[in-house]
């Protein structure tokens, strides 16, 4: 029994190591850039050993999306939960997302924006997995905005999903322009634009300033 537990522990560790590298490769070269051979070479493992961990390229891609989702949650969603529901948490999500992209938590910027461009016109299990991952984030941001509405912190807002869409669009643009120009300026521009939008919806300037968006 102890021998089996040891094998499982080693297998789990190998899987984590491979997936960590797979995430970085996919964030730069896309999910199609993932190959068993390249991963084996990068982590100094055998091709047969890496293949045994996932079974197929498609399963590797799906596992990479799940692993990237866990990293994203740890970098953005979990820290935001330290803030009270409402506008303060919305501001925390904005600040944390911009920091996650600017600090290159994933080597190629936002993993999910890169994967979306690659997979948006390719139906199948991989695109479905990506849609589920993005829906989790979209839902969390929308619900967080909804709490701010319920608490009267955005009195001019009538549609939480619309605001979530606008914020995500600014995230997308800041990530793309930063990668293209090698500059952090787009993140500051996105922060300024989001703060202005929140102010136009009746957000209190003091809360934005407190949350680092003012």
Tab-separated table of C-alpha atoms in Angstrom:
chain	number	residue	atom	x	y	z
A	1	UNK	CA	0.000	0.000	0.000
A	2	UNK	CA	2.810	2.384	0.894
A	3	UNK	CA	4.528	1.530	-2.398
A	4	UNK	CA	1.362	2.396	-4.339
A	5	UNK	CA	0.982	5.667	-2.405
A	6	UNK	CA	4.577	6.527	-3.281
A	7	UNK	CA	3.946	5.894	-6.964
A	8	UNK	CA	0.860	8.067	-6.914
A	9	UNK	CA	2.712	10.882	-5.167
A	10	UNK	CA	5.499	10.736	-7.737
A	11	UNK	CA	2.962	10.651	-10.557
A	12	UNK	CA	1.093	13.646	-9.155
A	13	UNK	CA	4.338	15.595	-8.800
A	14	UNK	CA	5.366	14.721	-12.360
A	15	UNK	CA	1.963	15.832	-13.626
A	16	UNK	CA	2.246	19.162	-11.803
A	17	UNK	CA	5.730	19.762	-13.199
A	18	UNK	CA	4.650	18.991	-16.761
A	19	UNK	CA	1.510	21.112	-16.509
A	20	UNK	CA	3.424	24.088	-15.130
A	21	UNK	CA	5.598	24.037	-18.237
A	22	UNK	CA	2.615	23.315	-20.503
A	23	UNK	CA	0.858	26.447	-19.258
A	24	UNK	CA	3.809	28.661	-20.135
A	25	UNK	CA	4.225	27.079	-23.560
A	26	UNK	CA	0.515	27.472	-24.338
A	27	UNK	CA	0.447	31.093	-23.166
A	28	UNK	CA	3.169	31.903	-25.729
A	29	UNK	CA	2.719	29.390	-28.565
A	30	UNK	CA	-0.915	28.398	-28.079
A	31	UNK	CA	-2.506	25.131	-27.062
A	32	UNK	CA	-1.614	23.675	-30.445
A	33	UNK	CA	2.022	24.346	-29.593
A	34	UNK	CA	1.885	21.694	-26.889
A	35	UNK	CA	3.520	18.436	-27.909
A	36	UNK	CA	4.485	15.433	-25.840
A	37	UNK	CA	8.004	15.566	-27.243
A	38	UNK	CA	8.589	19.217	-26.438
A	39	UNK	CA	7.273	18.859	-22.910
A	40	UNK	CA	9.385	15.778	-22.294
A	41	UNK	CA	12.483	17.631	-23.439
A	42	UNK	CA	11.685	20.734	-21.383
A	43	UNK	CA	11.148	18.824	-18.124
A	44	UNK	CA	13.868	16.209	-18.769
A	45	UNK	CA	11.446	13.307	-18.919
A	46	UNK	CA	10.780	10.506	-21.393
A	47	UNK	CA	8.130	10.928	-24.088
A	48	UNK	CA	6.482	7.695	-22.967
A	49	UNK	CA	6.361	8.937	-19.373
A	50	UNK	CA	4.724	12.228	-20.327
A	51	UNK	CA	2.307	10.466	-22.678
A	52	UNK	CA	1.286	8.111	-19.868
A	53	UNK	CA	0.280	11.079	-17.704
A	54	UNK	CA	-2.317	12.379	-20.173
A	55	UNK	CA	-3.113	9.790	-22.820
A	56	UNK	CA	-3.620	12.158	-25.758
A	57	UNK	CA	-2.841	15.673	-26.921
A	58	UNK	CA	-6.459	16.684	-26.392
A	59	UNK	CA	-6.415	15.456	-22.801
A	60	UNK	CA	-3.158	17.344	-22.282
A	61	UNK	CA	-4.778	20.522	-23.605
A	62	UNK	CA	-7.809	20.094	-21.348
A	63	UNK	CA	-5.598	19.427	-18.329
A	64	UNK	CA	-3.581	22.548	-19.168
A	65	UNK	CA	-6.736	24.675	-19.195
A	66	UNK	CA	-7.750	23.282	-15.801
A	67	UNK	CA	-4.284	23.896	-14.371
A	68	UNK	CA	-4.248	27.447	-15.727
A	69	UNK	CA	-7.659	28.042	-14.144
A	70	UNK	CA	-6.287	27.004	-10.760
A	71	UNK	CA	-3.309	29.356	-11.126
A	72	UNK	CA	-5.607	32.208	-12.143
A	73	UNK	CA	-7.915	31.600	-9.188
A	74	UNK	CA	-4.960	31.653	-6.819
A	75	UNK	CA	-3.638	34.906	-8.314
A	76	UNK	CA	-6.916	36.827	-8.710
A	77	UNK	CA	-10.065	35.318	-7.234
A	78	UNK	CA	-8.832	33.970	-3.906
A	79	UNK	CA	-7.039	37.202	-2.825
A	80	UNK	CA	-10.119	39.235	-3.782
A	81	UNK	CA	-12.224	37.226	-1.353
A	82	UNK	CA	-10.359	38.926	1.486
A	83	UNK	CA	-12.336	42.076	0.644
A	84	UNK	CA	-15.993	42.573	1.559
A	85	UNK	CA	-18.616	41.858	-1.059
A	86	UNK	CA	-19.556	44.888	-3.089
A	87	UNK	CA	-17.584	47.655	-4.718
A	88	UNK	CA	-14.427	46.993	-2.708
A	89	UNK	CA	-14.262	43.434	-4.006
A	90	UNK	CA	-14.946	44.592	-7.561
A	91	UNK	CA	-12.057	47.038	-7.265
A	92	UNK	CA	-9.845	44.303	-5.844
A	93	UNK	CA	-10.676	42.038	-8.785
A	94	UNK	CA	-9.769	44.809	-11.222
A	95	UNK	CA	-6.486	45.581	-9.494
A	96	UNK	CA	-5.555	41.918	-9.112
A	97	UNK	CA	-6.389	41.060	-12.726
A	98	UNK	CA	-4.288	43.927	-14.057
A	99	UNK	CA	-1.435	42.853	-11.774
A	100	UNK	CA	-1.766	39.209	-12.843
A	101	UNK	CA	-1.367	40.139	-16.497
A	102	UNK	CA	1.276	42.845	-15.973
A	103	UNK	CA	3.440	40.611	-13.771
A	104	UNK	CA	3.268	37.775	-16.323
A	105	UNK	CA	1.948	35.115	-14.008
A	106	UNK	CA	1.774	33.261	-17.321
A	107	UNK	CA	4.824	33.766	-19.515
A	108	UNK	CA	2.781	34.995	-22.484
A	109	UNK	CA	0.419	37.286	-20.582
A	110	UNK	CA	-3.151	36.181	-19.936
A	111	UNK	CA	-3.371	32.489	-20.803
A	112	UNK	CA	-7.124	32.646	-21.422
A	113	UNK	CA	-7.075	35.590	-23.810
A	114	UNK	CA	-4.361	33.914	-25.886
A	115	UNK	CA	-6.250	30.611	-25.910
A	116	UNK	CA	-9.512	32.347	-26.821
A	117	UNK	CA	-8.024	33.854	-29.975
A	118	UNK	CA	-6.670	30.448	-30.957
A	119	UNK	CA	-9.813	28.417	-30.231
A	120	UNK	CA	-12.738	30.753	-30.882
A	121	UNK	CA	-13.511	29.279	-34.321
A	122	UNK	CA	-12.557	25.666	-33.562
A	123	UNK	CA	-15.497	23.744	-32.056
A	124	UNK	CA	-14.704	20.769	-29.891
A	125	UNK	CA	-13.856	19.642	-26.367
A	126	UNK	CA	-10.908	22.029	-26.002
A	127	UNK	CA	-12.970	25.080	-26.892
A	128	UNK	CA	-15.729	23.815	-24.585
A	129	UNK	CA	-13.211	23.519	-21.749
A	130	UNK	CA	-12.014	27.045	-22.388
A	131	UNK	CA	-15.590	28.362	-22.453
A	132	UNK	CA	-16.253	26.762	-19.071
A	133	UNK	CA	-13.125	28.325	-17.598
A	134	UNK	CA	-14.017	31.772	-18.917
A	135	UNK	CA	-17.624	31.408	-17.752
A	136	UNK	CA	-16.396	30.835	-14.192
A	137	UNK	CA	-14.499	34.129	-14.253
A	138	UNK	CA	-17.274	36.041	-16.040
A	139	UNK	CA	-19.804	34.723	-13.549
A	140	UNK	CA	-17.698	35.658	-10.543
A	141	UNK	CA	-17.070	39.186	-11.806
A	142	UNK	CA	-20.743	39.646	-12.696
A	143	UNK	CA	-21.941	38.386	-9.304
A	144	UNK	CA	-19.448	40.661	-7.539
A	145	UNK	CA	-20.756	43.636	-9.502
A	146	UNK	CA	-24.290	42.535	-8.647
A	147	UNK	CA	-23.501	42.735	-4.919
A	148	UNK	CA	-22.252	46.289	-5.429
A	149	UNK	CA	-25.546	47.117	-7.143
A	150	UNK	CA	-27.602	45.570	-4.340
A	151	UNK	CA	-25.688	47.592	-1.753
A	152	UNK	CA	-26.341	50.837	-3.606
A	153	UNK	CA	-22.659	51.378	-4.388
A	154	UNK	CA	-23.263	51.733	-8.142
A	155	UNK	CA	-26.615	53.568	-8.163
A	156	UNK	CA	-26.606	54.328	-11.904
A	157	UNK	CA	-25.918	50.743	-12.980
A	158	UNK	CA	-28.791	48.583	-14.223
A	159	UNK	CA	-26.961	45.673	-15.876
A	160	UNK	CA	-24.107	43.886	-14.089
A	161	UNK	CA	-23.290	41.674	-17.069
A	162	UNK	CA	-22.867	44.707	-19.309
A	163	UNK	CA	-20.357	46.278	-16.940
A	164	UNK	CA	-18.504	42.955	-16.627
A	165	UNK	CA	-18.286	42.849	-20.424
A	166	UNK	CA	-16.860	46.371	-20.547
A	167	UNK	CA	-14.282	45.632	-17.863
A	168	UNK	CA	-13.211	42.425	-19.589
A	169	UNK	CA	-12.866	44.315	-22.883
A	170	UNK	CA	-10.461	46.742	-21.213
A	171	UNK	CA	-8.551	43.834	-19.679
A	172	UNK	CA	-8.239	42.263	-23.118
A	173	UNK	CA	-6.987	45.439	-24.745
A	174	UNK	CA	-4.481	46.207	-22.002
A	175	UNK	CA	-3.060	42.681	-22.162
A	176	UNK	CA	-2.750	42.754	-25.957
A	177	UNK	CA	-1.174	46.206	-26.138
A	178	UNK	CA	1.238	45.473	-23.309
A	179	UNK	CA	2.496	42.336	-25.035
A	180	UNK	CA	2.701	44.058	-28.402
A	181	UNK	CA	4.600	47.122	-27.189
A	182	UNK	CA	6.458	45.657	-24.216
A	183	UNK	CA	4.950	48.309	-21.959
A	184	UNK	CA	3.028	48.464	-18.691
A	185	UNK	CA	1.346	51.734	-19.701
A	186	UNK	CA	-1.760	49.980	-21.130
A	187	UNK	CA	-2.557	48.598	-17.672
A	188	UNK	CA	-2.572	52.079	-16.195
A	189	UNK	CA	-4.782	53.238	-19.049
A	190	UNK	CA	-7.207	50.384	-18.377
A	191	UNK	CA	-7.218	51.166	-14.650
A	192	UNK	CA	-7.997	54.814	-15.402
A	193	UNK	CA	-10.794	53.883	-17.815
A	194	UNK	CA	-12.400	51.412	-15.394
A	195	UNK	CA	-12.221	53.913	-12.528
A	196	UNK	CA	-13.876	56.557	-14.716
A	197	UNK	CA	-16.642	54.106	-15.653
A	198	UNK	CA	-17.285	53.227	-12.015
A	199	UNK	CA	-17.409	56.909	-11.082
A	200	UNK	CA	-19.913	57.540	-13.876
A	201	UNK	CA	-22.105	54.845	-12.302
A	202	UNK	CA	-22.103	56.600	-8.946
A	203	UNK	CA	-19.196	54.910	-7.178
A	204	UNK	CA	-17.807	56.877	-4.250
A	205	UNK	CA	-14.362	58.312	-5.073
A	206	UNK	CA	-13.148	57.523	-1.552
A	207	UNK	CA	-13.771	53.797	-2.065
A	208	UNK	CA	-11.921	53.805	-5.382
A	209	UNK	CA	-8.994	55.665	-3.846
A	210	UNK	CA	-8.922	53.235	-0.927
A	211	UNK	CA	-8.936	50.308	-3.339
A	212	UNK	CA	-6.093	51.682	-5.478
A	213	UNK	CA	-8.234	52.706	-8.454
A	214	UNK	CA	-8.721	56.374	-7.596
